[in-house]
Structure formats: C-alpha cells, structure tokens
Amino acid sequence: MVAGNVHKKAHQNEAVTKVEFLYADFFTPAIVDDPLFVAVKSKKAKDDMCDILIERNIKTGEEKLVFESKYELGNVQCVKANEKWLVWADGDVWGSEVKFYAKNLKNG
C-alpha cells in the first residue's frame, strides 16, 4: 500500500493535520490519537466501493491491513473508533447483506 503525505499547521491554537491519500477512493476515516483508521478501495476491487480497512500511522505513513471485505463485491463502511474499540460494517454493494465487526484496540 502507498502512503500519502502529512502536513501540519497551526490553526486557532490547535494543531491541524492534513493527510493526503494516494487511493482512488476512501471513506469514513476515524482517528484515535495517532492511528488513523479508514476504509479504502484496494487495487483488486471489482467496483468503486471501499473494500478494505487500513490502519495508518500518521507520523510515519506506515500502513497495515486491518480487514478485507468478505464479499466479492464488498463495501466496508461506518468506521468508528475510540480509545478501546474499532468498529465497522462489511456488506455487499447492494446493502442486502451487512455484518458488523469490532476490534478491541487495547488487547487485539
């Protein structure tokens, strides 16, 4: 996977981080401290939907695959995260089948 660029600037007494992705499509990013979780369209996707979920270290740009859709024409969406949990939905592109997943970020 290809990392994008990260830009930081001061904005009204807060640090703002701009993250640029080199993916055709991405959807529902969620951030907890440093790791950014986001659904993206993989190179092998057979449609225009985001079919994988990645974890991206904002400081280094390093990325890890967290989840790959279980459907041939998959759609990973509804990514949410807090200090303890990462949750997301995986379904087919028509929305006729959807499964929800949760990952404990504290103990894997």
CSV table of C-alpha atoms in Angstrom, one decimal:
chain,number,residue,atom,x,y,z
A,1,MET,CA,0.0,0.0,0.0
A,2,VAL,CA,1.1,3.5,-0.7
A,3,ALA,CA,1.4,6.2,2.0
A,4,GLY,CA,0.3,9.7,1.3
A,5,ASN,CA,1.7,13.0,2.6
A,6,VAL,CA,1.1,14.6,6.0
A,7,HIS,CA,1.0,18.3,6.6
A,8,LYS,CA,0.7,20.1,9.9
A,9,LYS,CA,-0.1,23.8,10.6
A,10,ALA,CA,-1.3,25.8,13.5
A,11,HIS,CA,-5.0,26.8,13.3
A,12,GLN,CA,-6.6,28.8,16.0
A,13,ASN,CA,-4.4,27.4,18.7
A,14,GLU,CA,-4.8,23.8,17.6
A,15,ALA,CA,-2.6,21.6,15.5
A,16,VAL,CA,-4.3,20.6,12.3
A,17,THR,CA,-3.0,17.6,10.4
A,18,LYS,CA,-3.8,17.2,6.7
A,19,VAL,CA,-3.5,13.7,5.5
A,20,GLU,CA,-3.4,13.0,1.8
A,21,PHE,CA,-4.1,9.6,0.4
A,22,LEU,CA,-2.9,8.1,-2.8
A,23,TYR,CA,-6.0,5.9,-3.1
A,24,ALA,CA,-8.7,6.3,-5.7
A,25,ASP,CA,-11.4,6.2,-3.0
A,26,PHE,CA,-11.6,6.4,0.7
A,27,PHE,CA,-14.5,6.6,3.2
A,28,THR,CA,-15.3,7.2,6.9
A,29,PRO,CA,-11.9,7.9,8.5
A,30,ALA,CA,-11.7,7.6,12.2
A,31,ILE,CA,-8.8,8.7,14.4
A,32,VAL,CA,-7.7,7.8,17.9
A,33,ASP,CA,-4.6,9.8,18.9
A,34,ASP,CA,-2.1,8.8,16.2
A,35,PRO,CA,-3.5,5.8,14.3
A,36,LEU,CA,-6.0,6.7,11.6
A,37,PHE,CA,-8.4,4.0,10.5
A,38,VAL,CA,-10.1,4.4,7.1
A,39,ALA,CA,-11.9,2.3,4.5
A,40,VAL,CA,-10.2,2.4,1.1
A,41,LYS,CA,-10.6,0.9,-2.3
A,42,SER,CA,-8.0,-1.7,-3.0
A,43,LYS,CA,-6.3,-2.2,-6.4
A,44,LYS,CA,-8.1,-5.5,-6.8
A,45,ALA,CA,-11.6,-4.1,-6.1
A,46,LYS,CA,-14.0,-5.0,-8.9
A,47,ASP,CA,-16.2,-1.9,-8.4
A,48,ASP,CA,-15.8,1.6,-7.0
A,49,MET,CA,-16.5,0.7,-3.4
A,50,CYS,CA,-14.0,0.7,-0.5
A,51,ASP,CA,-13.3,-3.0,0.2
A,52,ILE,CA,-10.5,-2.9,2.8
A,53,LEU,CA,-9.9,-1.2,6.2
A,54,ILE,CA,-6.4,0.1,6.9
A,55,GLU,CA,-4.6,1.5,9.9
A,56,ARG,CA,-2.3,4.3,9.1
A,57,ASN,CA,0.4,5.7,11.4
A,58,ILE,CA,0.1,9.5,10.8
A,59,LYS,CA,3.7,10.2,11.9
A,60,THR,CA,5.4,7.6,9.7
A,61,GLY,CA,2.9,7.0,7.0
A,62,GLU,CA,3.2,3.2,7.6
A,63,GLU,CA,0.0,1.3,6.8
A,64,LYS,CA,-1.4,-2.0,8.0
A,65,LEU,CA,-4.3,-4.0,6.6
A,66,VAL,CA,-6.9,-4.4,9.3
A,67,PHE,CA,-9.7,-6.1,7.4
A,68,GLU,CA,-10.6,-7.2,3.9
A,69,SER,CA,-14.3,-7.5,2.9
A,70,LYS,CA,-15.7,-11.0,3.0
A,71,TYR,CA,-17.8,-10.2,-0.1
A,72,GLU,CA,-16.7,-10.5,-3.8
A,73,LEU,CA,-18.2,-7.0,-4.3
A,74,GLY,CA,-17.6,-5.7,-0.8
A,75,ASN,CA,-18.3,-2.4,0.8
A,76,VAL,CA,-16.5,-1.6,4.1
A,77,GLN,CA,-18.1,1.4,5.8
A,78,CYS,CA,-19.3,3.0,9.1
A,79,VAL,CA,-15.8,3.1,10.6
A,80,LYS,CA,-15.8,4.4,14.2
A,81,ALA,CA,-13.1,4.3,16.9
A,82,ASN,CA,-12.4,5.4,20.4
A,83,GLU,CA,-9.5,4.6,22.8
A,84,LYS,CA,-10.7,1.0,23.3
A,85,TRP,CA,-12.8,-0.1,20.3
A,86,LEU,CA,-12.7,0.0,16.5
A,87,VAL,CA,-16.0,-0.9,14.8
A,88,TRP,CA,-17.0,-1.1,11.2
A,89,ALA,CA,-19.6,-2.7,8.8
A,90,ASP,CA,-18.9,-5.0,5.9
A,91,GLY,CA,-21.6,-5.7,3.3
A,92,ASP,CA,-22.2,-6.3,-0.3
A,93,VAL,CA,-22.6,-3.4,-2.6
A,94,TRP,CA,-26.4,-3.7,-2.7
A,95,GLY,CA,-26.7,-3.5,1.0
A,96,SER,CA,-28.7,-6.7,1.2
A,97,GLU,CA,-26.1,-8.3,3.5
A,98,VAL,CA,-24.3,-6.5,6.2
A,99,LYS,CA,-22.2,-7.7,9.1
A,100,PHE,CA,-20.7,-5.6,11.9
A,101,TYR,CA,-17.3,-6.1,13.4
A,102,ALA,CA,-15.5,-4.9,16.5
A,103,LYS,CA,-11.8,-5.0,17.4
A,104,ASN,CA,-10.5,-4.3,20.9
A,105,LEU,CA,-7.6,-1.8,20.4
A,106,LYS,CA,-6.2,-2.5,23.9
A,107,ASN,CA,-5.7,-6.2,23.6
A,108,GLY,CA,-6.1,-7.0,19.9
